[in-house]
């Protein structure tokens, strides 16, 4: 990871707190409809999404998102 940050910092000014997204770790396969993906940040909250299928040509929705509650940290407005 340090090599990636060094390479990125040659073309982008990085500051403390910046996030560098590098993709999925080795061994993670493709997502399929119905899979659940979660991401979170300590002391802030988490986001959980259910993967939906591509909309069919007729535009009908086959999968509906599941509502979730995202807790917020004191002083943080989401």
mmCIF file of N, CA and C in Angstrom:
data_model
loop_
_atom_site.group_PDB
_atom_site.id
_atom_site.type_symbol
_atom_site.label_atom_id
_atom_site.label_comp_id
_atom_site.label_asym_id
_atom_site.label_seq_id
_atom_site.Cartn_x
_atom_site.Cartn_y
_atom_site.Cartn_z
ATOM 1 N N UNK A 1 0.807 -1.196 0.000
ATOM 2 C CA UNK A 1 0.000 0.000 0.000
ATOM 3 C C UNK A 1 0.852 1.264 0.000
ATOM 4 N N UNK A 2 1.957 1.315 0.727
ATOM 5 C CA UNK A 2 2.760 2.543 0.701
ATOM 6 C C UNK A 2 3.211 2.930 -0.710
ATOM 7 N N UNK A 3 3.505 1.932 -1.536
ATOM 8 C CA UNK A 3 3.921 2.220 -2.911
ATOM 9 C C UNK A 3 2.791 2.872 -3.697
ATOM 10 N N UNK A 4 1.573 2.400 -3.482
ATOM 11 C CA UNK A 4 0.419 2.976 -4.189
ATOM 12 C C UNK A 4 0.176 4.418 -3.766
ATOM 13 N N UNK A 5 0.290 4.683 -2.467
ATOM 14 C CA UNK A 5 0.093 6.044 -1.977
ATOM 15 C C UNK A 5 1.190 6.952 -2.535
ATOM 16 N N UNK A 6 2.429 6.465 -2.565
ATOM 17 C CA UNK A 6 3.531 7.261 -3.116
ATOM 18 C C UNK A 6 3.283 7.573 -4.581
ATOM 19 N N UNK A 7 2.854 6.576 -5.357
ATOM 20 C CA UNK A 7 2.589 6.791 -6.773
ATOM 21 C C UNK A 7 1.458 7.801 -6.956
ATOM 22 N N UNK A 8 0.381 7.662 -6.194
ATOM 23 C CA UNK A 8 -0.754 8.567 -6.304
ATOM 24 C C UNK A 8 -0.367 9.992 -5.917
ATOM 25 N N UNK A 9 0.460 10.126 -4.882
ATOM 26 C CA UNK A 9 0.812 11.458 -4.390
ATOM 27 C C UNK A 9 1.702 12.227 -5.368
ATOM 28 N N UNK A 10 2.252 11.556 -6.377
ATOM 29 C CA UNK A 10 3.018 12.264 -7.400
ATOM 30 C C UNK A 10 2.125 13.089 -8.311
ATOM 31 N N UNK A 11 0.844 12.715 -8.408
ATOM 32 C CA UNK A 11 -0.055 13.440 -9.314
ATOM 33 C C UNK A 11 -1.245 14.095 -8.605
ATOM 34 N N UNK A 12 -1.464 13.765 -7.339
ATOM 35 C CA UNK A 12 -2.596 14.313 -6.587
ATOM 36 C C UNK A 12 -2.093 14.756 -5.215
ATOM 37 N N UNK A 13 -2.498 15.938 -4.781
ATOM 38 C CA UNK A 13 -2.134 16.403 -3.447
ATOM 39 C C UNK A 13 -2.999 15.678 -2.416
ATOM 40 N N UNK A 14 -2.373 14.885 -1.576
ATOM 41 C CA UNK A 14 -3.096 14.154 -0.539
ATOM 42 C C UNK A 14 -2.990 14.905 0.783
ATOM 43 N N UNK A 15 -4.061 14.869 1.560
ATOM 44 C CA UNK A 15 -4.094 15.532 2.861
ATOM 45 C C UNK A 15 -4.514 14.525 3.920
ATOM 46 N N UNK A 16 -4.171 14.777 5.192
ATOM 47 C CA UNK A 16 -4.617 13.873 6.256
ATOM 48 C C UNK A 16 -6.132 13.699 6.204
ATOM 49 N N UNK A 17 -6.569 12.454 6.305
ATOM 50 C CA UNK A 17 -7.997 12.151 6.259
ATOM 51 C C UNK A 17 -8.498 11.755 4.879
ATOM 52 N N UNK A 18 -7.679 11.959 3.830
ATOM 53 C CA UNK A 18 -8.087 11.530 2.490
ATOM 54 C C UNK A 18 -8.219 10.017 2.441
ATOM 55 N N UNK A 19 -9.187 9.537 1.671
ATOM 56 C CA UNK A 19 -9.376 8.102 1.484
ATOM 57 C C UNK A 19 -8.838 7.704 0.122
ATOM 58 N N UNK A 20 -8.148 6.579 0.071
ATOM 59 C CA UNK A 20 -7.651 6.036 -1.191
ATOM 60 C C UNK A 20 -8.333 4.694 -1.397
ATOM 61 N N UNK A 21 -9.224 4.634 -2.365
ATOM 62 C CA UNK A 21 -9.954 3.394 -2.651
ATOM 63 C C UNK A 21 -9.162 2.608 -3.681
ATOM 64 N N UNK A 22 -8.786 1.378 -3.330
ATOM 65 C CA UNK A 22 -7.952 0.580 -4.231
ATOM 66 C C UNK A 22 -8.683 -0.613 -4.822
ATOM 67 N N UNK A 23 -9.962 -0.764 -4.544
ATOM 68 C CA UNK A 23 -10.709 -1.885 -5.112
ATOM 69 C C UNK A 23 -10.844 -3.036 -4.137
ATOM 70 N N UNK A 24 -11.317 -4.136 -4.656
ATOM 71 C CA UNK A 24 -11.580 -5.319 -3.836
ATOM 72 C C UNK A 24 -10.304 -6.120 -3.613
ATOM 73 N N UNK A 25 -10.178 -6.764 -2.466
ATOM 74 C CA UNK A 25 -9.008 -7.618 -2.226
ATOM 75 C C UNK A 25 -9.051 -8.875 -3.085
ATOM 76 N N UNK A 26 -7.912 -9.508 -3.229
ATOM 77 C CA UNK A 26 -7.818 -10.727 -4.026
ATOM 78 C C UNK A 26 -8.800 -11.772 -3.510
ATOM 79 N N UNK A 27 -9.414 -12.501 -4.423
ATOM 80 C CA UNK A 27 -10.321 -13.574 -4.066
ATOM 81 C C UNK A 27 -11.784 -13.180 -4.005
ATOM 82 N N UNK A 28 -12.071 -11.890 -4.128
ATOM 83 C CA UNK A 28 -13.454 -11.438 -4.101
ATOM 84 C C UNK A 28 -14.025 -11.552 -5.512
ATOM 85 N N UNK A 29 -15.112 -12.272 -5.647
ATOM 86 C CA UNK A 29 -15.709 -12.500 -6.961
ATOM 87 C C UNK A 29 -16.669 -11.395 -7.341
ATOM 88 N N UNK A 30 -17.283 -11.523 -8.497
ATOM 89 C CA UNK A 30 -18.247 -10.513 -8.944
ATOM 90 C C UNK A 30 -19.496 -10.520 -8.058
ATOM 91 N N UNK A 31 -20.167 -9.384 -8.012
ATOM 92 C CA UNK A 31 -21.404 -9.278 -7.239
ATOM 93 C C UNK A 31 -22.575 -9.776 -8.062
ATOM 94 N N UNK A 32 -23.578 -10.288 -7.370
ATOM 95 C CA UNK A 32 -24.781 -10.791 -8.033
ATOM 96 C C UNK A 32 -26.001 -10.171 -7.371
ATOM 97 N N UNK A 33 -27.109 -10.086 -8.084
ATOM 98 C CA UNK A 33 -28.336 -9.548 -7.482
ATOM 99 C C UNK A 33 -28.662 -10.267 -6.173
ATOM 100 N N UNK A 34 -28.985 -9.472 -5.158
ATOM 101 C CA UNK A 34 -29.299 -10.028 -3.847
ATOM 102 C C UNK A 34 -28.125 -10.010 -2.887
ATOM 103 N N UNK A 35 -26.877 -9.865 -3.392
ATOM 104 C CA UNK A 35 -25.719 -9.767 -2.508
ATOM 105 C C UNK A 35 -25.842 -8.491 -1.681
ATOM 106 N N UNK A 36 -25.291 -8.525 -0.472
ATOM 107 C CA UNK A 36 -25.322 -7.361 0.410
ATOM 108 C C UNK A 36 -23.891 -6.853 0.578
ATOM 109 N N UNK A 37 -23.707 -5.549 0.394
ATOM 110 C CA UNK A 37 -22.396 -4.919 0.514
ATOM 111 C C UNK A 37 -22.475 -3.887 1.635
ATOM 112 N N UNK A 38 -21.513 -3.954 2.563
ATOM 113 C CA UNK A 38 -21.487 -3.001 3.673
ATOM 114 C C UNK A 38 -20.138 -2.304 3.721
ATOM 115 N N UNK A 39 -20.166 -1.023 4.062
ATOM 116 C CA UNK A 39 -18.935 -0.252 4.262
ATOM 117 C C UNK A 39 -19.182 0.681 5.430
ATOM 118 N N UNK A 40 -18.158 0.882 6.237
ATOM 119 C CA UNK A 40 -18.345 1.739 7.391
ATOM 120 C C UNK A 40 -17.101 2.501 7.747
ATOM 121 N N UNK A 41 -17.294 3.544 8.530
ATOM 122 C CA UNK A 41 -16.208 4.346 9.060
ATOM 123 C C UNK A 41 -16.411 4.423 10.569
ATOM 124 N N UNK A 42 -15.367 4.074 11.302
ATOM 125 C CA UNK A 42 -15.457 4.053 12.763
ATOM 126 C C UNK A 42 -15.955 5.387 13.300
ATOM 127 N N UNK A 43 -16.835 5.321 14.262
ATOM 128 C CA UNK A 43 -17.402 6.493 14.947
ATOM 129 C C UNK A 43 -18.287 7.371 14.065
ATOM 130 N N UNK A 44 -18.539 6.958 12.829
ATOM 131 C CA UNK A 44 -19.427 7.731 11.957
ATOM 132 C C UNK A 44 -20.663 6.913 11.618
ATOM 133 N N UNK A 45 -20.485 5.708 11.102
ATOM 134 C CA UNK A 45 -21.622 4.867 10.762
ATOM 135 C C UNK A 45 -21.283 3.927 9.636
ATOM 136 N N UNK A 46 -22.281 3.234 9.151
ATOM 137 C CA UNK A 46 -22.094 2.242 8.097
ATOM 138 C C UNK A 46 -23.185 2.406 7.052
ATOM 139 N N UNK A 47 -22.870 1.963 5.859
ATOM 140 C CA UNK A 47 -23.818 1.979 4.753
ATOM 141 C C UNK A 47 -23.923 0.560 4.234
ATOM 142 N N UNK A 48 -25.123 0.033 4.150
ATOM 143 C CA UNK A 48 -25.356 -1.318 3.653
ATOM 144 C C UNK A 48 -26.298 -1.241 2.463
ATOM 145 N N UNK A 49 -25.878 -1.840 1.355
ATOM 146 C CA UNK A 49 -26.673 -1.826 0.128
ATOM 147 C C UNK A 49 -26.900 -3.249 -0.362
ATOM 148 N N UNK A 50 -28.053 -3.487 -0.954
ATOM 149 C CA UNK A 50 -28.348 -4.768 -1.590
ATOM 150 C C UNK A 50 -28.196 -4.588 -3.093
ATOM 151 N N UNK A 51 -27.420 -5.458 -3.717
ATOM 152 C CA UNK A 51 -27.175 -5.367 -5.157
ATOM 153 C C UNK A 51 -28.460 -5.709 -5.903
ATOM 154 N N UNK A 52 -28.816 -4.861 -6.842
ATOM 155 C CA UNK A 52 -30.024 -5.061 -7.647
ATOM 156 C C UNK A 52 -29.632 -5.532 -9.040
ATOM 157 N N UNK A 53 -30.541 -6.180 -9.692
ATOM 158 C CA UNK A 53 -30.321 -6.598 -11.072
ATOM 159 C C UNK A 53 -30.477 -5.390 -11.978
ATOM 160 N N UNK A 54 -29.862 -5.446 -13.146
ATOM 161 C CA UNK A 54 -30.086 -4.395 -14.128
ATOM 162 C C UNK A 54 -31.562 -4.362 -14.474
ATOM 163 N N UNK A 55 -32.075 -3.179 -14.714
ATOM 164 C CA UNK A 55 -33.493 -3.056 -15.063
ATOM 165 C C UNK A 55 -33.738 -3.745 -16.407
ATOM 166 N N UNK A 56 -34.802 -4.521 -16.509
ATOM 167 C CA UNK A 56 -35.134 -5.160 -17.781
ATOM 168 C C UNK A 56 -35.556 -4.100 -18.804
ATOM 169 N N UNK A 57 -35.543 -4.435 -20.068
ATOM 170 C CA UNK A 57 -35.890 -3.459 -21.107
ATOM 171 C C UNK A 57 -37.238 -2.782 -20.897
ATOM 172 N N UNK A 58 -38.185 -3.463 -20.250
ATOM 173 C CA UNK A 58 -39.503 -2.849 -20.059
ATOM 174 C C UNK A 58 -39.509 -1.841 -18.913
ATOM 175 N N UNK A 59 -38.374 -1.710 -18.188
ATOM 176 C CA UNK A 59 -38.253 -0.724 -17.118
ATOM 177 C C UNK A 59 -38.843 -1.162 -15.795
ATOM 178 N N UNK A 60 -39.440 -2.361 -15.724
ATOM 179 C CA UNK A 60 -40.033 -2.834 -14.473
ATOM 180 C C UNK A 60 -38.929 -3.111 -13.452
ATOM 181 N N UNK A 61 -39.202 -2.822 -12.187
ATOM 182 C CA UNK A 61 -38.223 -3.095 -11.128
ATOM 183 C C UNK A 61 -38.485 -4.470 -10.551
ATOM 184 N N UNK A 62 -37.456 -5.292 -10.512
ATOM 185 C CA UNK A 62 -37.588 -6.644 -9.971
ATOM 186 C C UNK A 62 -37.064 -6.731 -8.527
ATOM 187 N N UNK A 63 -36.106 -5.850 -8.178
ATOM 188 C CA UNK A 63 -35.538 -5.819 -6.835
ATOM 189 C C UNK A 63 -35.747 -4.427 -6.273
ATOM 190 N N UNK A 64 -36.165 -4.328 -5.032
ATOM 191 C CA UNK A 64 -36.361 -3.032 -4.396
ATOM 192 C C UNK A 64 -35.328 -2.869 -3.294
ATOM 193 N N UNK A 65 -34.767 -1.669 -3.120
ATOM 194 C CA UNK A 65 -33.779 -1.461 -2.056
ATOM 195 C C UNK A 65 -34.416 -1.633 -0.687
ATOM 196 N N UNK A 66 -33.622 -2.109 0.244
ATOM 197 C CA UNK A 66 -34.074 -2.273 1.622
ATOM 198 C C UNK A 66 -33.702 -1.026 2.401
ATOM 199 N N UNK A 67 -34.655 -0.352 3.027
ATOM 200 C CA UNK A 67 -34.314 0.847 3.800
ATOM 201 C C UNK A 67 -33.420 0.485 4.974
ATOM 202 N N UNK A 68 -32.464 1.355 5.279
ATOM 203 C CA UNK A 68 -31.565 1.137 6.409
ATOM 204 C C UNK A 68 -31.465 2.410 7.215
ATOM 205 N N UNK A 69 -31.061 2.265 8.462
ATOM 206 C CA UNK A 69 -30.805 3.422 9.317
ATOM 207 C C UNK A 69 -29.302 3.585 9.439
ATOM 208 N N UNK A 70 -28.812 4.809 9.269
ATOM 209 C CA UNK A 70 -27.392 5.089 9.398
ATOM 210 C C UNK A 70 -27.206 5.964 10.631
ATOM 211 N N UNK A 71 -26.566 5.407 11.668
ATOM 212 C CA UNK A 71 -26.357 6.228 12.864
ATOM 213 C C UNK A 71 -25.303 7.292 12.574
ATOM 214 N N UNK A 72 -25.411 8.433 13.182
ATOM 215 C CA UNK A 72 -24.391 9.465 12.996
ATOM 216 C C UNK A 72 -23.666 9.723 14.301
ATOM 217 N N UNK A 73 -22.435 10.174 14.174
ATOM 218 C CA UNK A 73 -21.641 10.502 15.343
ATOM 219 C C UNK A 73 -22.033 11.884 15.840
ATOM 220 N N UNK A 74 -21.764 12.178 17.104
ATOM 221 C CA UNK A 74 -22.072 13.507 17.626
ATOM 222 C C UNK A 74 -21.403 14.582 16.779
ATOM 223 N N UNK A 75 -22.150 15.590 16.389
ATOM 224 C CA UNK A 75 -21.598 16.686 15.625
ATOM 225 C C UNK A 75 -21.498 16.423 14.131
ATOM 226 N N UNK A 76 -21.935 15.245 13.681
ATOM 227 C CA UNK A 76 -21.864 14.902 12.268
ATOM 228 C C UNK A 76 -23.275 14.879 11.709
ATOM 229 N N UNK A 77 -23.499 15.603 10.633
ATOM 230 C CA UNK A 77 -24.802 15.621 9.993
ATOM 231 C C UNK A 77 -24.717 14.809 8.702
ATOM 232 N N UNK A 78 -25.591 13.834 8.570
ATOM 233 C CA UNK A 78 -25.607 13.015 7.352
ATOM 234 C C UNK A 78 -26.758 13.425 6.470
#
